[in-house]
Amino acid sequence: VETFAFPAKFEAFDEQKNFITNRNFQNKIVLLDFWIKTCGLCFQKFPQVQAVYDKYKNDPSVAIYTINKLVEEDKPNQVFEMIKEEGYSFPVVIPTDEELPEKFGVKGYPTTFVISPDGRIVYKGDIEGAVKMVAELKLNTR
């Protein structure tokens, strides 16, 4: 498995203004799904993101976040509302550093990452592959 170095500083906030940082990922399998509001494919993939979130939401060894990059006139509260209106309950966070997706090497949306419990990026690609990688890591970290 090819691994990538994790960006030194990860900081984002959720709807309740809680900060999510690298510390939230320690010793966990982490799935990060990067998306933007104008991305049709992102919304097509959200049912799969919701399904993996539903599967692992009560598992303390797995953390799942969708990361929205604000574009143009986007306001954070609009993004949070839009996801709720679509009927999704997966966590949405907004990076404090608008360059965070680029620091991860995101070139297009959606892009999904899986981070191993030891903090390495072990997967970069689509949600389907990410779901398989999370399941594989779960088997190997029992």
PDB file of C-alpha atoms in Angstrom:
ATOM      1  CA  VAL A   1       0.000   0.000   0.000  1.00  0.00           C
ATOM      2  CA  GLU A   2       1.373   3.390  -0.987  1.00  0.00           C
ATOM      3  CA  THR A   3       1.328   5.795   1.936  1.00  0.00           C
ATOM      4  CA  PHE A   4       1.416   9.570   2.011  1.00  0.00           C
ATOM      5  CA  ALA A   5       2.552  11.888   4.773  1.00  0.00           C
ATOM      6  CA  PHE A   6      -0.318  13.469   6.654  1.00  0.00           C
ATOM      7  CA  PRO A   7      -0.380  17.300   6.491  1.00  0.00           C
ATOM      8  CA  ALA A   8       1.162  18.650   9.681  1.00  0.00           C
ATOM      9  CA  LYS A   9      -1.836  20.686  10.772  1.00  0.00           C
ATOM     10  CA  PHE A  10      -5.427  19.603  10.290  1.00  0.00           C
ATOM     11  CA  GLU A  11      -7.963  21.992  11.733  1.00  0.00           C
ATOM     12  CA  ALA A  12     -11.642  22.282  10.835  1.00  0.00           C
ATOM     13  CA  PHE A  13     -14.894  23.163  12.569  1.00  0.00           C
ATOM     14  CA  ASP A  14     -18.323  21.574  12.635  1.00  0.00           C
ATOM     15  CA  GLU A  15     -21.785  23.113  12.842  1.00  0.00           C
ATOM     16  CA  GLN A  16     -21.570  23.437  16.640  1.00  0.00           C
ATOM     17  CA  LYS A  17     -18.223  25.263  16.224  1.00  0.00           C
ATOM     18  CA  ASN A  18     -16.314  22.301  17.671  1.00  0.00           C
ATOM     19  CA  PHE A  19     -12.762  22.143  16.381  1.00  0.00           C
ATOM     20  CA  ILE A  20     -11.615  18.913  14.762  1.00  0.00           C
ATOM     21  CA  THR A  21      -7.824  18.542  14.707  1.00  0.00           C
ATOM     22  CA  ASN A  22      -5.189  15.851  14.201  1.00  0.00           C
ATOM     23  CA  ARG A  23      -5.817  14.869  17.840  1.00  0.00           C
ATOM     24  CA  ASN A  24      -9.313  13.629  16.916  1.00  0.00           C
ATOM     25  CA  PHE A  25      -7.671  11.094  14.588  1.00  0.00           C
ATOM     26  CA  GLN A  26      -5.177   9.541  17.015  1.00  0.00           C
ATOM     27  CA  ASN A  27      -5.307   5.730  17.044  1.00  0.00           C
ATOM     28  CA  LYS A  28      -8.369   5.716  14.771  1.00  0.00           C
ATOM     29  CA  ILE A  29      -9.176   4.644  11.255  1.00  0.00           C
ATOM     30  CA  VAL A  30     -10.241   7.917   9.630  1.00  0.00           C
ATOM     31  CA  LEU A  31     -12.205   8.415   6.405  1.00  0.00           C
ATOM     32  CA  LEU A  32     -12.126  11.964   4.993  1.00  0.00           C
ATOM     33  CA  ASP A  33     -14.354  12.824   2.033  1.00  0.00           C
ATOM     34  CA  PHE A  34     -13.503  16.179   0.398  1.00  0.00           C
ATOM     35  CA  TRP A  35     -16.295  17.895  -1.541  1.00  0.00           C
ATOM     36  CA  ILE A  36     -17.577  21.223  -2.832  1.00  0.00           C
ATOM     37  CA  LYS A  37     -21.157  22.487  -3.132  1.00  0.00           C
ATOM     38  CA  THR A  38     -21.102  22.731  -6.945  1.00  0.00           C
ATOM     39  CA  CYS A  39     -19.997  19.106  -7.442  1.00  0.00           C
ATOM     40  CA  GLY A  40     -22.804  16.903  -8.767  1.00  0.00           C
ATOM     41  CA  LEU A  41     -20.746  13.724  -8.414  1.00  0.00           C
ATOM     42  CA  CYS A  42     -20.138  14.540  -4.733  1.00  0.00           C
ATOM     43  CA  PHE A  43     -23.891  14.515  -4.112  1.00  0.00           C
ATOM     44  CA  GLN A  44     -24.300  11.279  -6.106  1.00  0.00           C
ATOM     45  CA  LYS A  45     -21.763   9.636  -3.768  1.00  0.00           C
ATOM     46  CA  PHE A  46     -23.286  10.954  -0.521  1.00  0.00           C
ATOM     47  CA  PRO A  47     -25.615   7.931  -0.060  1.00  0.00           C
ATOM     48  CA  GLN A  48     -22.475   5.748   0.095  1.00  0.00           C
ATOM     49  CA  VAL A  49     -20.826   8.168   2.526  1.00  0.00           C
ATOM     50  CA  GLN A  50     -23.979   8.039   4.676  1.00  0.00           C
ATOM     51  CA  ALA A  51     -23.987   4.227   4.536  1.00  0.00           C
ATOM     52  CA  VAL A  52     -20.382   3.928   5.747  1.00  0.00           C
ATOM     53  CA  TYR A  53     -21.072   6.540   8.436  1.00  0.00           C
ATOM     54  CA  ASP A  54     -24.160   4.610   9.599  1.00  0.00           C
ATOM     55  CA  LYS A  55     -22.124   1.409   9.725  1.00  0.00           C
ATOM     56  CA  TYR A  56     -19.326   2.848  11.886  1.00  0.00           C
ATOM     57  CA  LYS A  57     -20.884   5.814  13.740  1.00  0.00           C
ATOM     58  CA  ASN A  58     -20.971   3.914  17.058  1.00  0.00           C
ATOM     59  CA  ASP A  59     -17.494   2.433  16.595  1.00  0.00           C
ATOM     60  CA  PRO A  60     -14.938   4.422  18.629  1.00  0.00           C
ATOM     61  CA  SER A  61     -12.073   3.105  16.466  1.00  0.00           C
ATOM     62  CA  VAL A  62     -13.431   4.762  13.283  1.00  0.00           C
ATOM     63  CA  ALA A  63     -13.955   8.468  12.523  1.00  0.00           C
ATOM     64  CA  ILE A  64     -15.714   9.728   9.395  1.00  0.00           C
ATOM     65  CA  TYR A  65     -15.796  13.349   8.260  1.00  0.00           C
ATOM     66  CA  THR A  66     -16.836  15.073   5.067  1.00  0.00           C
ATOM     67  CA  ILE A  67     -14.746  18.154   4.418  1.00  0.00           C
ATOM     68  CA  ASN A  68     -16.379  20.982   2.515  1.00  0.00           C
ATOM     69  CA  LYS A  69     -14.199  23.506   0.727  1.00  0.00           C
ATOM     70  CA  LEU A  70     -16.090  26.790   0.615  1.00  0.00           C
ATOM     71  CA  VAL A  71     -16.243  28.195  -2.914  1.00  0.00           C
ATOM     72  CA  GLU A  72     -17.315  31.635  -4.122  1.00  0.00           C
ATOM     73  CA  GLU A  73     -19.897  33.102  -1.747  1.00  0.00           C
ATOM     74  CA  ASP A  74     -20.475  29.946   0.321  1.00  0.00           C
ATOM     75  CA  LYS A  75     -21.270  30.469   3.983  1.00  0.00           C
ATOM     76  CA  PRO A  76     -20.638  27.641   6.468  1.00  0.00           C
ATOM     77  CA  ASN A  77     -24.218  27.653   7.828  1.00  0.00           C
ATOM     78  CA  GLN A  78     -25.597  27.237   4.271  1.00  0.00           C
ATOM     79  CA  VAL A  79     -23.408  24.170   3.767  1.00  0.00           C
ATOM     80  CA  PHE A  80     -24.512  22.573   7.053  1.00  0.00           C
ATOM     81  CA  GLU A  81     -28.193  23.315   6.309  1.00  0.00           C
ATOM     82  CA  MET A  82     -27.962  21.946   2.766  1.00  0.00           C
ATOM     83  CA  ILE A  83     -26.671  18.567   3.979  1.00  0.00           C
ATOM     84  CA  LYS A  84     -29.421  18.333   6.616  1.00  0.00           C
ATOM     85  CA  GLU A  85     -32.068  19.269   4.028  1.00  0.00           C
ATOM     86  CA  GLU A  86     -30.781  16.441   1.814  1.00  0.00           C
ATOM     87  CA  GLY A  87     -31.457  14.103   4.759  1.00  0.00           C
ATOM     88  CA  TYR A  88     -27.853  13.245   5.631  1.00  0.00           C
ATOM     89  CA  SER A  89     -26.458  12.993   9.148  1.00  0.00           C
ATOM     90  CA  PHE A  90     -22.759  12.358   8.464  1.00  0.00           C
ATOM     91  CA  PRO A  91     -20.382  14.922   9.999  1.00  0.00           C
ATOM     92  CA  VAL A  92     -19.549  17.939   7.845  1.00  0.00           C
ATOM     93  CA  VAL A  93     -16.531  20.052   8.750  1.00  0.00           C
ATOM     94  CA  ILE A  94     -15.059  23.146   7.151  1.00  0.00           C
ATOM     95  CA  PRO A  95     -11.286  23.652   7.208  1.00  0.00           C
ATOM     96  CA  THR A  96      -9.950  26.760   8.939  1.00  0.00           C
ATOM     97  CA  ASP A  97      -7.215  26.777   6.261  1.00  0.00           C
ATOM     98  CA  GLU A  98      -8.836  27.049   2.837  1.00  0.00           C
ATOM     99  CA  GLU A  99      -5.722  25.453   1.311  1.00  0.00           C
ATOM    100  CA  LEU A 100      -6.197  22.229   3.307  1.00  0.00           C
ATOM    101  CA  PRO A 101      -7.522  20.205   0.329  1.00  0.00           C
ATOM    102  CA  GLU A 102      -4.484  21.227  -1.730  1.00  0.00           C
ATOM    103  CA  LYS A 103      -2.179  20.251   1.140  1.00  0.00           C
ATOM    104  CA  PHE A 104      -3.748  16.793   0.929  1.00  0.00           C
ATOM    105  CA  GLY A 105      -3.141  16.751  -2.813  1.00  0.00           C
ATOM    106  CA  VAL A 106      -6.828  17.023  -3.773  1.00  0.00           C
ATOM    107  CA  LYS A 107      -7.005  17.762  -7.508  1.00  0.00           C
ATOM    108  CA  GLY A 108     -10.725  17.125  -8.070  1.00  0.00           C
ATOM    109  CA  TYR A 109     -13.910  16.468  -6.139  1.00  0.00           C
ATOM    110  CA  PRO A 110     -14.937  14.234  -4.538  1.00  0.00           C
ATOM    111  CA  THR A 111     -11.656  12.792  -3.244  1.00  0.00           C
ATOM    112  CA  THR A 112     -11.700  10.390  -0.307  1.00  0.00           C
ATOM    113  CA  PHE A 113      -8.811   9.495   1.986  1.00  0.00           C
ATOM    114  CA  VAL A 114      -8.329   6.812   4.596  1.00  0.00           C
ATOM    115  CA  ILE A 115      -5.844   7.371   7.405  1.00  0.00           C
ATOM    116  CA  SER A 116      -4.523   4.434   9.394  1.00  0.00           C
ATOM    117  CA  PRO A 117      -4.484   4.412  13.217  1.00  0.00           C
ATOM    118  CA  ASP A 118      -0.760   5.254  13.124  1.00  0.00           C
ATOM    119  CA  GLY A 119      -1.492   8.450  11.193  1.00  0.00           C
ATOM    120  CA  ARG A 120      -0.499   7.497   7.635  1.00  0.00           C
ATOM    121  CA  ILE A 121      -2.644   8.196   4.593  1.00  0.00           C
ATOM    122  CA  VAL A 122      -3.151   4.690   3.204  1.00  0.00           C
ATOM    123  CA  TYR A 123      -5.804   5.406   0.572  1.00  0.00           C
ATOM    124  CA  LYS A 124      -6.657   8.239  -1.814  1.00  0.00           C
ATOM    125  CA  GLY A 125      -9.419   7.791  -4.368  1.00  0.00           C
ATOM    126  CA  ASP A 126     -13.171   7.227  -4.499  1.00  0.00           C
ATOM    127  CA  ILE A 127     -15.620   6.357  -1.725  1.00  0.00           C
ATOM    128  CA  GLU A 128     -16.003   2.767  -2.946  1.00  0.00           C
ATOM    129  CA  GLY A 129     -12.287   2.050  -2.517  1.00  0.00           C
ATOM    130  CA  ALA A 130     -12.203   3.938   0.770  1.00  0.00           C
ATOM    131  CA  VAL A 131     -15.015   1.794   2.208  1.00  0.00           C
ATOM    132  CA  LYS A 132     -13.061  -1.362   1.285  1.00  0.00           C
ATOM    133  CA  MET A 133      -9.894   0.048   2.877  1.00  0.00           C
ATOM    134  CA  VAL A 134     -11.707   0.882   6.135  1.00  0.00           C
ATOM    135  CA  ALA A 135     -13.095  -2.677   6.280  1.00  0.00           C
ATOM    136  CA  GLU A 136      -9.611  -4.087   5.606  1.00  0.00           C
ATOM    137  CA  LEU A 137      -8.043  -1.951   8.342  1.00  0.00           C
ATOM    138  CA  LYS A 138     -10.798  -3.015  10.760  1.00  0.00           C
ATOM    139  CA  LEU A 139      -9.911  -6.669  10.122  1.00  0.00           C
ATOM    140  CA  ASN A 140      -6.214  -6.007  10.646  1.00  0.00           C
ATOM    141  CA  THR A 141      -6.518  -3.939  13.830  1.00  0.00           C
ATOM    142  CA  ARG A 142      -8.608  -6.234  15.991  1.00  0.00           C
TER     143      ARG A 142
END
